[in-house]
Amino acid sequence: MLSELRSRIEERTAVIGVIGMGYVGLPVACMFAQAGFRVIGMDIKAERVAGINAGRSPIEGDEPGLAELLAETIGCGRLRATTDYAELAQTDAMLIDVETPVDKNHQPQYAALKAACQSLRSVMKSGALIIVESTIAPTAIERVVLPLLEDLGKRVNVDFYLGACPERVMPGKLLMNLKALSRVCGGHTPETAQTMIALYRTIVEADLDAANCVTAELVKTAENAYRDVNIAFANELALACEATGGDFLAVRELVNKSPGRAVLMAGAGVGGHCIPKDSWLLAHGVNGRMPARLISAARAVNDHMPNHVTNLAEQELQRAGRDVTGAKIAVLGYAYLENSDDTRNSPSAVLVTNLQRLGAEVVIHDPWVPQYQGDVWACLHDCDAAVVMVAHNDYRALDLKQVKMALRTPILIDGRRVFDAQRAVAVGLVYRAVGLGVKPA
Ligand code: SAJ
């Protein structure tokens, strides 16, 4: 049956289902429709389905080309969205793109994934290829997905085929990444992996690497855990610089002159929808068979950074004779990433909570986040400290003399090394920064 599917893929007569019309599922549905396939997009949110069928993208933020591609593929009738799983009975390949978050105890939450499997297993046609694109812990295909799909008596590689092909999309580059980034096609069998490659070749211009499912699961979680551990190293080095009177920026530059070194940037914390989560998925995947000590230690270091920034602010307020209780503090930057409107798992949220718990009045500004836009000077006016949490370009352009004049107490805490320490001190600011141990001259 896989050879028949391969033929239908080549002829573009295969029908593709995509479950989950979010920032992963919608663009991939549009791209397969653009490649010539009939695509059925499935989502449980009726209003989202209605909007998509009206050609309106539910994806926020600036996504070059997505709105146009959606309108085009809906307009020509190749893409259609539905809330009815029964419509997936006609699909030859089904991609699962539902959320796979972790809870506050860092445990994977597979409710959406399980619901999708429980719904599609009763409608999937014989010979259908099921591909999990959502990021899942290593061994989750075997332990979570396969048992659910086989629960009604259907058998993998007999009644259906199964694979994992994790996505590498990023907000702001959804369509570009889908086309330009390589992907691991983890098949339950080598033949399944080859069929997945044939399918993705119709939209991906980069490498498509055949593998088994657990390799695909390991690669995706490892690539993000790797980044988290490396950021944690930069953060721990920054704290060491503060403790020893060093300057992280200078130390990092010199370390990176050593061949094969590439220390990342220390900062006010690690947010976002994937880096923090994927580390825990990798740690969970080993299922207690080995202690994921480094991964959990890195998470602890990175999660500590907004608390460290809180401490810097508290120290300088006390030095200035201002009790943090009752102090008015401006938090500049609420997105998790510079020049982005995405606030998921933002370190700023931790800082704001910390400061409010200490009794401070917090005013938040972020030129990219609608509810925090506005005049930054009005936000800074009469504050006892300004804490920069995100390296937005808008903040790099701030005139430090004006910052000093706007503040009631001239304290500037720089969580992302946006400003030059000497310049800040020269205009009369009390300046502290992540990784800066020396007192600026
Ligand atoms: N961060 C630091 N120091 C650094 C780099 C990042 O503190 O040196 C912080 C950022 O401020 C942010 C968080 O870490 O709060 C995550 O930043 P990120 O640059 O890793 O951006 P993400 O979360 O969008 O990560 C995505 C991932 N891509 C996918 O999952 C497909 C990641 O694998 C990429 O490496 C990353 O983009 C990228 O390189 O842009």
Short mmCIF file of C-alpha atoms in Angstrom, two decimals, residues 52-400:
data_model
loop_
_atom_site.label_atom_id
_atom_site.label_comp_id
_atom_site.label_asym_id
_atom_site.label_seq_id
_atom_site.Cartn_x
_atom_site.Cartn_y
_atom_site.Cartn_z
CA ILE A 52 -9.62 29.94 7.57
CA ASN A 53 -12.39 28.98 5.13
CA ALA A 54 -13.02 32.71 4.68
CA GLY A 55 -9.34 33.07 3.78
CA ARG A 56 -8.38 34.81 7.04
CA SER A 57 -5.20 33.69 8.78
CA PRO A 58 -5.54 33.15 12.56
CA ILE A 59 -1.76 33.49 12.99
CA GLU A 60 -0.72 36.71 14.75
CA GLY A 61 2.41 38.65 14.03
CA ASP A 62 4.13 39.33 10.73
CA GLU A 63 4.35 36.11 8.69
CA PRO A 64 5.60 37.00 5.20
CA GLY A 65 3.50 35.34 2.48
CA LEU A 66 1.20 33.34 4.75
CA ALA A 67 -1.98 35.42 4.45
CA GLU A 68 -1.64 35.52 0.66
CA LEU A 69 -0.93 31.79 0.39
CA LEU A 70 -3.90 30.97 2.59
CA ALA A 71 -6.22 33.14 0.49
CA GLU A 72 -4.86 31.57 -2.70
CA THR A 73 -5.20 27.94 -1.56
CA ILE A 74 -8.66 28.50 -0.09
CA GLY A 75 -9.66 30.44 -3.20
CA CYS A 76 -8.66 27.65 -5.58
CA GLY A 77 -10.39 25.09 -3.39
CA ARG A 78 -7.35 22.91 -2.68
CA LEU A 79 -7.37 23.77 1.02
CA ARG A 80 -10.44 23.53 3.22
CA ALA A 81 -10.81 23.49 6.99
CA THR A 82 -13.28 21.48 9.06
CA THR A 83 -14.16 20.59 12.62
CA ASP A 84 -15.39 17.15 11.58
CA TYR A 85 -12.90 14.29 11.95
CA ALA A 86 -15.11 12.14 9.67
CA GLU A 87 -13.87 14.24 6.74
CA LEU A 88 -10.37 12.86 7.35
CA ALA A 89 -11.57 9.39 6.31
CA GLN A 90 -10.61 10.28 2.74
CA THR A 91 -7.04 11.33 3.56
CA ASP A 92 -4.02 9.28 2.50
CA ALA A 93 -1.57 11.08 4.82
CA MET A 94 -2.37 12.86 8.07
CA LEU A 95 -0.05 15.28 9.90
CA ILE A 96 -0.61 15.88 13.61
CA ASP A 97 0.30 19.44 14.62
CA VAL A 98 -1.30 19.89 18.01
CA GLU A 99 0.20 21.53 21.12
CA THR A 100 2.43 19.40 23.37
CA PRO A 101 3.18 21.65 26.37
CA VAL A 102 4.75 20.67 29.69
CA ASP A 103 3.02 21.45 33.00
CA LYS A 104 4.48 23.31 35.99
CA ASN A 105 6.13 20.06 37.08
CA HIS A 106 7.78 19.84 33.66
CA GLN A 107 5.68 16.81 32.72
CA PRO A 108 4.52 16.55 29.07
CA GLN A 109 0.83 17.26 28.54
CA TYR A 110 -0.31 15.01 25.69
CA ALA A 111 -4.06 15.58 26.04
CA ALA A 112 -4.37 17.24 22.62
CA LEU A 113 -2.14 14.57 21.00
CA LYS A 114 -4.11 11.74 22.61
CA ALA A 115 -7.43 13.31 21.60
CA ALA A 116 -6.23 13.61 18.01
CA CYS A 117 -5.12 9.94 17.95
CA GLN A 118 -8.37 8.77 19.54
CA SER A 119 -10.40 10.71 16.98
CA LEU A 120 -8.43 9.84 13.87
CA ARG A 121 -7.98 6.12 14.61
CA SER A 122 -11.70 5.46 14.03
CA VAL A 123 -11.84 7.33 10.71
CA MET A 124 -8.42 6.74 9.12
CA LYS A 125 -8.66 4.75 5.93
CA SER A 126 -6.70 1.56 5.35
CA GLY A 127 -3.10 2.31 4.41
CA ALA A 128 -3.13 5.87 5.75
CA LEU A 129 0.22 7.40 6.73
CA ILE A 130 0.09 9.15 10.13
CA ILE A 131 2.93 11.62 10.82
CA VAL A 132 3.40 13.35 14.17
CA GLU A 133 4.98 16.78 13.57
CA SER A 134 4.43 18.04 17.13
CA THR A 135 7.48 17.95 19.38
CA ILE A 136 7.22 14.91 21.67
CA ALA A 137 9.53 13.24 24.15
CA PRO A 138 11.78 10.46 22.87
CA THR A 139 9.90 7.11 22.81
CA ALA A 140 6.49 8.87 22.85
CA ILE A 141 5.59 7.42 19.43
CA GLU A 142 6.03 3.90 20.85
CA ARG A 143 4.62 4.60 24.31
CA VAL A 144 1.80 7.07 23.63
CA VAL A 145 0.83 7.31 19.95
CA LEU A 146 1.09 3.72 18.69
CA PRO A 147 -1.00 2.09 21.46
CA LEU A 148 -3.79 4.63 20.86
CA LEU A 149 -3.80 4.12 17.09
CA GLU A 150 -3.82 0.30 17.47
CA ASP A 151 -6.47 0.35 20.21
CA LEU A 152 -9.35 -0.60 17.91
CA GLY A 153 -7.48 -3.60 16.49
CA LYS A 154 -5.78 -1.88 13.55
CA ARG A 155 -2.10 -2.75 13.22
CA VAL A 156 0.80 -0.53 12.26
CA ASN A 157 2.42 -1.40 8.90
CA VAL A 158 -0.69 -3.41 8.04
CA ASP A 159 -3.66 -1.09 8.41
CA PHE A 160 -1.77 2.20 8.74
CA TYR A 161 1.76 3.57 8.68
CA LEU A 162 3.37 5.77 11.32
CA GLY A 163 6.20 8.30 11.50
CA ALA A 164 7.53 11.38 13.28
CA CYS A 165 8.76 14.46 11.42
CA PRO A 166 9.33 17.26 13.96
CA GLU A 167 8.91 20.82 12.69
CA ARG A 168 11.54 23.58 12.87
CA VAL A 169 9.32 26.61 12.37
CA MET A 170 9.96 29.93 14.06
CA PRO A 171 7.54 32.82 14.47
CA GLY A 172 8.13 35.35 11.73
CA LYS A 173 9.68 32.77 9.42
CA LEU A 174 6.98 30.07 9.28
CA LEU A 175 6.88 29.56 5.50
CA MET A 176 10.59 30.23 4.97
CA ASN A 177 11.69 27.68 7.56
CA LEU A 178 9.32 25.02 6.22
CA LYS A 179 10.96 25.37 2.81
CA ALA A 180 14.56 26.03 3.80
CA LEU A 181 15.30 23.93 6.90
CA SER A 182 16.23 20.27 6.80
CA ARG A 183 13.97 17.73 8.46
CA VAL A 184 14.31 14.28 9.96
CA CYS A 185 11.80 11.80 8.54
CA GLY A 186 11.52 9.21 11.29
CA GLY A 187 9.58 6.21 9.98
CA HIS A 188 8.33 3.20 11.93
CA THR A 189 9.93 1.27 9.08
CA PRO A 190 12.57 2.32 6.55
CA GLU A 191 9.95 2.12 3.79
CA THR A 192 7.73 4.51 5.75
CA ALA A 193 10.66 6.91 6.16
CA GLN A 194 11.25 6.85 2.39
CA THR A 195 7.55 7.54 1.74
CA MET A 196 7.73 10.48 4.18
CA ILE A 197 10.71 11.83 2.26
CA ALA A 198 8.74 11.58 -1.00
CA LEU A 199 5.91 13.53 0.60
CA TYR A 200 8.01 16.29 2.18
CA ARG A 201 10.17 16.61 -0.94
CA THR A 202 7.13 18.27 -2.54
CA ILE A 203 7.51 21.28 -0.18
CA VAL A 204 11.01 21.11 1.40
CA GLU A 205 14.09 22.27 -0.51
CA ALA A 206 16.60 21.26 2.19
CA ASP A 207 17.88 17.85 3.32
CA LEU A 208 15.33 15.22 4.25
CA ASP A 209 17.07 12.62 6.40
CA ALA A 210 15.61 9.13 6.85
CA ALA A 211 15.65 7.79 10.39
CA ASN A 212 13.54 5.83 12.84
CA CYS A 213 10.99 7.47 15.13
CA VAL A 214 13.08 7.67 18.27
CA THR A 215 15.93 9.30 16.36
CA ALA A 216 13.54 11.97 15.07
CA GLU A 217 12.22 12.55 18.59
CA LEU A 218 15.76 12.72 20.03
CA VAL A 219 17.04 15.13 17.35
CA LYS A 220 14.26 17.66 17.84
CA THR A 221 14.37 17.74 21.64
CA ALA A 222 18.18 17.60 21.67
CA GLU A 223 18.67 20.54 19.29
CA ASN A 224 16.69 22.78 21.64
CA ALA A 225 18.08 21.30 24.86
CA TYR A 226 21.55 21.90 23.37
CA ARG A 227 20.71 25.59 22.95
CA ASP A 228 19.26 25.81 26.48
CA VAL A 229 22.40 24.24 28.01
CA ASN A 230 24.64 26.59 26.04
CA ILE A 231 22.65 29.64 27.09
CA ALA A 232 22.86 28.38 30.68
CA PHE A 233 26.64 28.19 30.38
CA ALA A 234 26.72 31.82 29.23
CA ASN A 235 24.49 32.80 32.15
CA GLU A 236 26.62 30.93 34.70
CA LEU A 237 29.76 32.56 33.27
CA ALA A 238 28.04 35.95 33.58
CA LEU A 239 27.28 35.30 37.24
CA ALA A 240 30.92 34.26 37.73
CA CYS A 241 32.02 37.56 36.16
CA GLU A 242 29.77 39.48 38.53
CA ALA A 243 31.20 37.55 41.49
CA THR A 244 34.81 38.16 40.49
CA GLY A 245 34.71 41.69 39.13
CA GLY A 246 34.88 40.65 35.48
CA ASP A 247 32.88 41.83 32.48
CA PHE A 248 31.06 39.01 30.67
CA LEU A 249 31.12 40.80 27.31
CA ALA A 250 34.89 41.18 27.39
CA VAL A 251 35.45 37.66 28.72
CA ARG A 252 33.08 36.15 26.13
CA GLU A 253 34.81 37.96 23.27
CA LEU A 254 38.21 36.66 24.34
CA VAL A 255 37.01 33.13 25.07
CA ASN A 256 35.42 32.97 21.61
CA LYS A 257 38.81 33.76 20.06
CA SER A 258 39.85 30.33 21.21
CA PRO A 259 39.22 27.82 18.37
CA GLY A 260 35.96 25.91 18.68
CA ARG A 261 34.52 28.15 21.37
CA ALA A 262 31.22 29.95 20.79
CA VAL A 263 29.84 31.21 24.10
CA LEU A 264 26.28 32.49 23.59
CA MET A 265 24.83 35.62 25.17
CA ALA A 266 24.02 35.83 28.88
CA GLY A 267 20.80 37.61 29.67
CA ALA A 268 17.70 38.09 31.75
CA GLY A 269 16.34 34.61 31.07
CA VAL A 270 15.16 32.10 28.47
CA GLY A 271 11.59 32.26 27.24
CA GLY A 272 9.66 31.13 24.22
CA HIS A 273 7.48 28.26 23.17
CA CYS A 274 10.17 25.71 22.43
CA ILE A 275 13.56 26.04 24.16
CA PRO A 276 12.33 25.68 27.77
CA LYS A 277 9.75 23.02 26.90
CA ASP A 278 11.88 20.80 24.66
CA SER A 279 14.59 20.44 27.30
CA TRP A 280 12.03 18.97 29.67
CA LEU A 281 10.64 16.70 26.94
CA LEU A 282 14.13 15.27 26.40
CA ALA A 283 14.64 14.85 30.15
CA HIS A 284 11.24 13.16 30.45
CA GLY A 285 11.89 10.89 27.50
CA VAL A 286 14.68 9.05 29.29
CA ASN A 287 11.91 8.05 31.68
CA GLY A 288 14.05 7.79 34.79
CA ARG A 289 16.47 5.38 33.13
CA MET A 290 19.25 7.95 33.57
CA PRO A 291 19.36 11.22 35.56
CA ALA A 292 19.21 14.12 33.06
CA ARG A 293 21.35 16.14 35.45
CA LEU A 294 22.84 18.65 32.98
CA ILE A 295 19.51 19.44 31.29
CA SER A 296 17.69 20.09 34.56
CA ALA A 297 20.62 22.06 35.96
CA ALA A 298 20.64 24.25 32.84
CA ARG A 299 16.91 24.86 33.19
CA ALA A 300 17.48 25.91 36.81
CA VAL A 301 20.25 28.35 35.83
CA ASN A 302 18.17 29.93 33.07
CA ASP A 303 15.02 30.09 35.20
CA HIS A 304 17.06 31.87 37.90
CA MET A 305 18.07 34.77 35.64
CA PRO A 306 14.91 36.92 36.04
CA ASN A 307 15.29 36.38 39.79
CA HIS A 308 18.89 37.55 39.53
CA VAL A 309 17.76 40.70 37.71
CA THR A 310 15.22 41.22 40.51
CA ASN A 311 18.05 41.04 43.05
CA LEU A 312 20.12 43.59 41.10
CA ALA A 313 17.21 46.04 41.15
CA GLU A 314 16.54 45.45 44.84
CA GLN A 315 20.22 45.95 45.74
CA GLU A 316 20.50 49.27 43.91
CA LEU A 317 17.21 50.59 45.30
CA GLN A 318 18.42 49.82 48.82
CA ARG A 319 21.78 51.48 48.09
CA ALA A 320 19.88 54.55 46.91
CA GLY A 321 17.87 54.56 50.11
CA ARG A 322 14.69 53.54 48.29
CA ASP A 323 12.77 50.66 49.77
CA VAL A 324 11.62 48.37 46.96
CA THR A 325 8.23 48.40 48.66
CA GLY A 326 6.47 51.40 47.23
CA ALA A 327 9.13 51.99 44.60
CA LYS A 328 7.91 52.61 41.04
CA ILE A 329 9.81 50.44 38.57
CA ALA A 330 9.67 50.55 34.76
CA VAL A 331 10.09 47.15 33.06
CA LEU A 332 11.20 47.67 29.46
CA GLY A 333 10.42 44.64 27.31
CA TYR A 334 7.78 41.96 27.81
CA ALA A 335 8.26 39.79 24.70
CA TYR A 336 10.49 36.73 25.15
CA LEU A 337 12.72 37.72 22.24
CA GLU A 338 14.08 40.96 20.79
CA ASN A 339 12.00 42.63 18.05
CA SER A 340 9.17 40.10 18.53
CA ASP A 341 5.61 40.36 19.86
CA ASP A 342 5.65 36.81 21.26
CA THR A 343 5.32 36.80 25.05
CA ARG A 344 5.15 33.04 25.66
CA ASN A 345 7.12 32.03 28.77
CA SER A 346 8.55 35.55 28.94
CA PRO A 347 11.20 36.06 31.66
CA SER A 348 9.69 39.53 32.15
CA ALA A 349 6.56 37.91 33.60
CA VAL A 350 8.70 36.37 36.35
CA LEU A 351 10.42 39.69 37.06
CA VAL A 352 7.10 41.57 37.24
CA THR A 353 5.68 39.00 39.66
CA ASN A 354 8.83 39.19 41.81
CA LEU A 355 8.76 42.98 41.98
CA GLN A 356 5.04 43.11 42.75
CA ARG A 357 5.51 40.52 45.52
CA LEU A 358 8.16 42.87 46.97
CA GLY A 359 5.57 45.65 46.99
CA ALA A 360 6.82 47.65 44.04
CA GLU A 361 4.55 49.45 41.60
CA VAL A 362 5.49 48.09 38.15
CA VAL A 363 4.89 49.84 34.84
CA ILE A 364 5.52 47.72 31.74
CA HIS A 365 6.49 48.92 28.28
CA ASP A 366 7.04 46.96 25.08
CA PRO A 367 6.82 48.54 21.60
CA TRP A 368 5.97 45.14 20.09
CA VAL A 369 3.32 43.94 22.53
CA PRO A 370 -0.03 45.71 21.97
CA GLN A 371 -1.06 46.04 25.62
CA TYR A 372 2.31 47.57 26.57
CA GLN A 373 2.89 49.92 23.67
CA GLY A 374 2.87 53.70 24.20
CA ASP A 375 5.33 56.42 25.07
CA VAL A 376 8.36 54.93 26.77
CA TRP A 377 9.15 58.29 28.37
CA ALA A 378 5.74 58.39 30.05
CA CYS A 379 6.50 54.90 31.35
CA LEU A 380 9.93 55.95 32.67
CA HIS A 381 8.72 59.22 34.15
CA ASP A 382 9.19 59.44 37.90
CA CYS A 383 10.34 55.80 38.25
CA ASP A 384 12.91 54.68 40.80
CA ALA A 385 14.49 52.21 38.41
CA ALA A 386 14.33 51.12 34.78
CA VAL A 387 14.90 47.40 34.08
CA VAL A 388 15.63 46.47 30.46
CA MET A 389 14.59 42.84 29.86
CA VAL A 390 14.51 42.61 26.04
CA ALA A 391 17.03 43.94 23.53
CA HIS A 392 14.44 45.55 21.24
CA ASN A 393 16.04 47.89 18.72
CA ASP A 394 13.81 50.67 20.09
CA TYR A 395 15.64 50.45 23.44
CA ARG A 396 19.09 50.48 21.88
CA ALA A 397 18.20 53.87 20.45
CA LEU A 398 17.24 55.43 23.81
CA ASP A 399 19.17 58.56 24.80
CA LEU A 400 20.62 57.72 28.22
#
